[in-house]
Amino acid sequence: NDGNDGNDGNGNDHVKTSFLAKARWLFRKLSTSNSGSTEDETLLLPSKPTTATTTNIKPPSSSTSSSSSSSSNQGVVANSNYGTLDTAIDVENQRDNAIANSIANSIANNIKPKSKLESSIPPISLSIHLLLFAYFFTTTIFVGIQYSPEYANAVVLYGTAPLACVSFAALLGILMNLRDYGRRRFGMFQRVMYTSSSVLFLFGCFVPLLHGLGDGQRDGLGDGQGGLEGLSKVDLTTCIMLAIYALLAFAECRICHYPMEVDEDTATTDTTTKINKKKQKAKLTTSALLTILKPYFWPHATSTSATLNRLRAITTWFCVLLSKVCSIGAPIFIGKASTALTRLEYREAMWYSVYYAGARLGSSVFKECQGLLYLFVAQAAFVELSEVTFSHLHSLSLDWHLRKKLGETIRSMDRGIGACDSLMRYLFLFLMPAVGEMIVVIIIFASYFDYFPLAVAVFVFVYVYALLTILLTLWRKKFRNRVVKSDNDWHDICTDSLINFETVKYFTGEDYEIKRFVKSIERYQSGSVNVKASLSTLNMSQQVLVQACLATCLSLAIVSIRNRMDCCVSVGCDTGNSQCCSASQVCSGLEMGDFIAVLTYTMNLFAPLNFLGSIYNSVIMSMIDLRNLSELLVENPDVVDDPDAVDVPQTNADGEDVVVEFDNVRFHYPTQPETKGLKGLSFKLKKGTTTAIVGPTGEGKTTVSRLLFRFYDVLGGSVKINGVDSRSLKQRSLRTAIGVVPQNNSLFNDTLRNNIQYGRQDATDE
């Protein structure tokens, strides 16, 4: 940096670029000096003169005259070995500034301009947040001091604490609006938290409200009215405000574009091309996803009949359904058995215990049947997807295969097909049934047990559990990436040091290599500790939520049981735990044995969610791999047969002896400019003759053979076979009629016999 503070006086930070410029120039200079070159050290600059000079460092007199005399017409001349350094730095800085300007221009050109609706979102959002904050803050104060009867009645549904929480959320919304008014940081995390908070507030408003309306009473109002008559103005206004807040959140997330990300590590002078390629990547739409996964739901025929494969697929989903039905029904039976046991009804308790065991057994059996049947479904789907993908790759044009990296293509195909199986196992066969089970359990708590607070508590805890697990999993990702990098580093250092064992001995570098190796091991171990610590944090957070949910649900169950028993005694039953109480239609709530049912349901709900972090990572990686596979499948071949294409005729219909004719052919490759390639090429190949095409490299000899095989279609003129344009012929018929001995022979990884027989697969040994 030459003692510089990283600024060139014009506000341009160039510490890093200056250092790199010096390093690059010194490397070039040392290489030239060591090779004995006597060429002048001259650096060419752009036509616009630069302000940098070499007057700060006086060059040795011996090199001044020769350097100056040899470069009068080349812009700025390096007067000495050291004086060239500043000029080189200035050249590199100009190049770096050009790169930066190119990046900025490409980003500006590729950012989609905001629509009028999107531009109006920030002021609308800020105004609504101000209105929400003013309303909820005022309501919080008035409810707390019971300013009027209306506000006093509102305490029933909305106390001071929940209203204060909404006020605080609205205040945070105001601050976030002011901080990010242009929505340049409105990414995925912000959207998830924004919509989640609005949904939770709205859910917390309508659930107790609807529950109170359904009961036809609102404790504390004293009028016993149900329906809309039981609503106060504050209740109705609060619900409307929260609904507006939720609609605003979803509207903002839907209308505002995601902020554009630029990877500084990969930014080059060709940034515009890279950004355009990134924008042109195929998106994995829902229809494309369902098309790729169709063999898992409705497979085609493979080695067995299509009917059998489809029957297996249907039976798999039927087993999933039956397994969840048995799993959901089992806790009800154990609850009834417990209730019967408290009433000393031993026979009935035994039967319910048998039903419980049968339901658990059925759940396990159907789950195993699901796994067994899915093996056949996955096998058939794997064969079908592999065949479709492989045949599609062979249908693509030669130009695509020459441009595409083979290793990348094979990995995309392999990982994409494997991702289909992972997505089916983790998302459709594990996570979605678990979510469905949660929804059904919430409905059971609200309807069968007739206790809405229990349903709300389970929903809130499961929602927070899932959200916290996903956020912590994303947070742990950076530690895992560092561990993977450090693991690769210490293995690379170890391998590199041992491979260059002789060099290490030459320069007595054993101590240096050992220190380097130990430091890399320490970095790896430190990263491993962070990974394990973050995993412990995740596990502890999950257990806190699970146990809090369990304590809340069991406490609510106890309250409901006590209220039911008190109600039964008040209506004339001998005890709160009797047949009289069970037969009563007046008293609602949980029975004694339902305490065990609530415990079982709660534990069953969180059991599959323990793997939510791993499942989330697997699903995200599978979606990425499926997107790469979809990019392969959406590629269309450049050369296709016409619907009315014919086979190669045996003879020329015109009666001539011309077999092959190039008639005024014009062609250039897609990557070539129009000035290159073939221009008006014409010649004829007659029967019984030998024709040789000669010329220097790059003149089009291979191109002629590729056009003959119709690997490409000509851009002008025609290639005729027996008087018929090759574009009117079937590709398979055309290529079957031509024998070829390639210039570069390639052998398949097979026997010599099969390689020889490859030219005609149906050839016999004779």
Tab-separated table of N, CA, C and O in Angstrom, residues 184-236:
chain	number	residue	atom	x	y	z
A	184	ARG	N	-35.099	-2.427	-0.243
A	184	ARG	CA	-33.882	-3.035	-0.785
A	184	ARG	C	-33.395	-4.208	0.052
A	184	ARG	O	-32.515	-4.943	-0.370
A	185	ARG	N	-33.947	-4.356	1.267
A	185	ARG	CA	-33.546	-5.468	2.140
A	185	ARG	C	-34.723	-6.378	2.455
A	185	ARG	O	-34.683	-7.128	3.416
A	186	PHE	N	-35.754	-6.288	1.647
A	186	PHE	CA	-36.987	-7.038	1.905
A	186	PHE	C	-36.824	-8.447	1.338
A	186	PHE	O	-37.405	-8.809	0.321
A	187	GLY	N	-36.019	-9.273	2.042
A	187	GLY	CA	-35.721	-10.616	1.582
A	187	GLY	C	-36.663	-11.654	2.156
A	187	GLY	O	-37.713	-11.354	2.724
A	188	MET	N	-36.255	-12.924	2.040
A	188	MET	CA	-37.106	-14.034	2.462
A	188	MET	C	-37.344	-14.026	3.967
A	188	MET	O	-38.478	-14.229	4.439
A	189	PHE	N	-36.294	-13.783	4.763
A	189	PHE	CA	-36.451	-13.805	6.220
A	189	PHE	C	-37.440	-12.724	6.665
A	189	PHE	O	-38.320	-12.975	7.501
A	190	GLN	N	-37.303	-11.517	6.119
A	190	GLN	CA	-38.198	-10.434	6.496
A	190	GLN	C	-39.643	-10.753	6.112
A	190	GLN	O	-40.581	-10.464	6.862
A	191	ARG	N	-39.826	-11.371	4.975
A	191	ARG	CA	-41.180	-11.703	4.520
A	191	ARG	C	-41.815	-12.762	5.412
A	191	ARG	O	-43.001	-12.681	5.745
A	192	VAL	N	-41.019	-13.773	5.781
A	192	VAL	CA	-41.556	-14.838	6.633
A	192	VAL	C	-41.976	-14.290	7.991
A	192	VAL	O	-43.069	-14.591	8.504
A	193	MET	N	-41.115	-13.461	8.595
A	193	MET	CA	-41.448	-12.916	9.908
A	193	MET	C	-42.636	-11.950	9.826
A	193	MET	O	-43.492	-11.915	10.719
A	194	TYR	N	-42.708	-11.184	8.764
A	194	TYR	CA	-43.785	-10.207	8.587
A	194	TYR	C	-45.136	-10.915	8.481
A	194	TYR	O	-46.090	-10.614	9.207
A	195	THR	N	-45.227	-11.875	7.573
A	195	THR	CA	-46.496	-12.586	7.384
A	195	THR	C	-46.841	-13.452	8.588
A	195	THR	O	-48.019	-13.584	8.949
A	196	SER	N	-45.833	-14.047	9.218
A	196	SER	CA	-46.101	-14.909	10.370
A	196	SER	C	-46.710	-14.115	11.520
A	196	SER	O	-47.687	-14.548	12.146
A	197	SER	N	-46.152	-12.948	11.813
A	197	SER	CA	-46.694	-12.140	12.904
A	197	SER	C	-48.116	-11.686	12.609
A	197	SER	O	-48.987	-11.720	13.485
A	198	SER	N	-48.372	-11.291	11.368
A	198	SER	CA	-49.728	-10.838	11.027
A	198	SER	C	-50.733	-11.977	11.123
A	198	SER	O	-51.857	-11.787	11.601
A	199	VAL	N	-50.337	-13.190	10.683
A	199	VAL	CA	-51.248	-14.337	10.753
A	199	VAL	C	-51.521	-14.721	12.202
A	199	VAL	O	-52.658	-15.033	12.577
A	200	LEU	N	-50.483	-14.701	13.022
A	200	LEU	CA	-50.678	-15.054	14.428
A	200	LEU	C	-51.598	-14.057	15.130
A	200	LEU	O	-52.479	-14.446	15.912
A	201	PHE	N	-51.409	-12.773	14.855
A	201	PHE	CA	-52.292	-11.773	15.470
A	201	PHE	C	-53.740	-11.962	15.014
A	201	PHE	O	-54.675	-11.898	15.815
A	202	LEU	N	-53.916	-12.205	13.719
A	202	LEU	CA	-55.270	-12.389	13.201
A	202	LEU	C	-55.904	-13.665	13.749
A	202	LEU	O	-57.094	-13.689	14.089
A	203	PHE	N	-55.105	-14.726	13.834
A	203	PHE	CA	-55.620	-15.981	14.381
A	203	PHE	C	-56.007	-15.803	15.847
A	203	PHE	O	-57.042	-16.299	16.296
A	204	GLY	N	-55.162	-15.093	16.589
A	204	GLY	CA	-55.475	-14.851	17.990
A	204	GLY	C	-56.694	-13.972	18.184
A	204	GLY	O	-57.298	-13.970	19.258
A	205	CYS	N	-57.079	-13.247	17.147
A	205	CYS	CA	-58.287	-12.413	17.239
A	205	CYS	C	-59.541	-13.225	16.967
A	205	CYS	O	-60.485	-13.221	17.750
A	206	PHE	N	-59.558	-13.968	15.872
A	206	PHE	CA	-60.789	-14.603	15.428
A	206	PHE	C	-61.105	-15.904	16.174
A	206	PHE	O	-62.269	-16.257	16.306
A	207	VAL	N	-60.076	-16.623	16.617
A	207	VAL	CA	-60.353	-17.897	17.281
A	207	VAL	C	-61.174	-17.722	18.547
A	207	VAL	O	-62.244	-18.319	18.696
A	208	PRO	N	-60.735	-16.895	19.521
A	208	PRO	CA	-61.589	-16.728	20.701
A	208	PRO	C	-62.898	-16.025	20.385
A	208	PRO	O	-63.917	-16.270	21.020
A	209	LEU	N	-62.876	-15.166	19.366
A	209	LEU	CA	-64.103	-14.473	19.000
A	209	LEU	C	-65.142	-15.454	18.467
A	209	LEU	O	-66.293	-15.466	18.902
A	210	LEU	N	-64.732	-16.315	17.533
A	210	LEU	CA	-65.652	-17.302	16.977
A	210	LEU	C	-66.078	-18.313	18.028
A	210	LEU	O	-67.211	-18.791	18.024
A	211	HIS	N	-65.152	-18.653	18.908
A	211	HIS	CA	-65.496	-19.594	19.975
A	211	HIS	C	-66.563	-18.997	20.888
A	211	HIS	O	-67.523	-19.667	21.283
A	212	GLY	N	-66.401	-17.710	21.203
A	212	GLY	CA	-67.393	-17.062	22.052
A	212	GLY	C	-68.731	-16.940	21.367
A	212	GLY	O	-69.788	-17.143	21.965
A	213	LEU	N	-68.726	-16.654	20.060
A	213	LEU	CA	-69.983	-16.550	19.325
A	213	LEU	C	-70.668	-17.895	19.221
A	213	LEU	O	-71.894	-18.000	19.265
A	214	GLY	N	-69.840	-18.963	19.066
A	214	GLY	CA	-70.433	-20.291	18.963
A	214	GLY	C	-71.077	-20.724	20.254
A	214	GLY	O	-72.089	-21.425	20.269
A	215	ASP	N	-70.491	-20.344	21.379
A	215	ASP	CA	-71.079	-20.705	22.667
A	215	ASP	C	-72.332	-19.894	22.968
A	215	ASP	O	-73.110	-20.241	23.846
A	216	GLY	N	-72.486	-18.761	22.255
A	216	GLY	CA	-73.647	-17.925	22.488
A	216	GLY	C	-73.568	-17.115	23.748
A	216	GLY	O	-74.554	-16.635	24.258
A	217	GLN	N	-72.319	-17.000	24.283
A	217	GLN	CA	-72.202	-16.212	25.497
A	217	GLN	C	-70.795	-15.641	25.580
A	217	GLN	O	-69.871	-16.164	25.021
A	218	ARG	N	-70.647	-14.566	26.303
A	218	ARG	CA	-69.340	-13.943	26.531
A	218	ARG	C	-69.285	-13.570	27.993
A	218	ARG	O	-69.980	-12.677	28.454
A	219	ASP	N	-68.485	-14.323	28.691
A	219	ASP	CA	-68.382	-14.079	30.129
A	219	ASP	C	-67.878	-12.671	30.369
A	219	ASP	O	-66.920	-12.215	29.772
A	220	GLY	N	-68.530	-12.009	31.292
A	220	GLY	CA	-68.087	-10.668	31.656
A	220	GLY	C	-68.957	-9.589	31.075
A	220	GLY	O	-68.997	-8.486	31.568
A	221	LEU	N	-69.693	-9.913	29.991
A	221	LEU	CA	-70.576	-8.891	29.436
A	221	LEU	C	-71.881	-8.816	30.211
A	221	LEU	O	-72.518	-7.785	30.277
A	222	GLY	N	-72.295	-9.990	30.700
A	222	GLY	CA	-73.461	-9.997	31.542
A	222	GLY	C	-74.766	-10.038	30.794
A	222	GLY	O	-75.820	-10.133	31.403
A	223	ASP	N	-74.723	-10.003	29.444
A	223	ASP	CA	-75.985	-10.006	28.734
A	223	ASP	C	-76.306	-11.357	28.142
A	223	ASP	O	-77.414	-11.585	27.685
A	224	GLY	N	-75.298	-12.266	28.103
A	224	GLY	CA	-75.536	-13.605	27.602
A	224	GLY	C	-75.921	-13.643	26.140
A	224	GLY	O	-76.498	-14.592	25.672
A	225	GLN	N	-75.639	-12.608	25.401
A	225	GLN	CA	-76.019	-12.574	23.999
A	225	GLN	C	-74.976	-13.295	23.158
A	225	GLN	O	-73.797	-13.296	23.468
A	226	GLY	N	-75.432	-13.913	22.095
A	226	GLY	CA	-74.534	-14.549	21.146
A	226	GLY	C	-74.628	-13.851	19.813
A	226	GLY	O	-75.443	-12.958	19.595
A	227	GLY	N	-73.815	-14.311	18.873
A	227	GLY	CA	-73.802	-13.736	17.540
A	227	GLY	C	-73.196	-12.355	17.548
A	227	GLY	O	-72.457	-11.964	18.443
A	228	LEU	N	-73.516	-11.578	16.511
A	228	LEU	CA	-72.951	-10.234	16.395
A	228	LEU	C	-73.454	-9.298	17.473
A	228	LEU	O	-72.831	-8.279	17.754
A	229	GLU	N	-74.639	-9.638	18.077
A	229	GLU	CA	-75.142	-8.776	19.133
A	229	GLU	C	-74.233	-8.762	20.345
A	229	GLU	O	-74.250	-7.827	21.149
A	230	GLY	N	-73.433	-9.855	20.503
A	230	GLY	CA	-72.546	-9.925	21.659
A	230	GLY	C	-71.236	-9.221	21.460
A	230	GLY	O	-70.380	-9.230	22.346
A	231	LEU	N	-71.020	-8.621	20.287
A	231	LEU	CA	-69.768	-7.940	19.988
A	231	LEU	C	-69.830	-6.483	20.418
A	231	LEU	O	-70.836	-5.799	20.205
A	232	SER	N	-68.756	-6.022	20.994
A	232	SER	CA	-68.630	-4.591	21.247
A	232	SER	C	-67.996	-3.934	20.023
A	232	SER	O	-67.439	-4.593	19.155
A	233	LYS	N	-68.084	-2.622	19.956
A	233	LYS	CA	-67.502	-1.907	18.837
A	233	LYS	C	-65.987	-2.059	18.802
A	233	LYS	O	-65.376	-2.132	17.739
A	234	VAL	N	-65.394	-2.102	19.977
A	234	VAL	CA	-63.933	-2.254	20.033
A	234	VAL	C	-63.523	-3.619	19.521
A	234	VAL	O	-62.516	-3.765	18.811
A	235	ASP	N	-64.305	-4.670	19.874
A	235	ASP	CA	-63.999	-6.014	19.379
A	235	ASP	C	-64.009	-6.035	17.852
A	235	ASP	O	-63.080	-6.545	17.211
A	236	LEU	N	-65.068	-5.497	17.283
A	236	LEU	CA	-65.212	-5.514	15.828
A	236	LEU	C	-64.124	-4.680	15.162
A	236	LEU	O	-63.518	-5.094	14.164
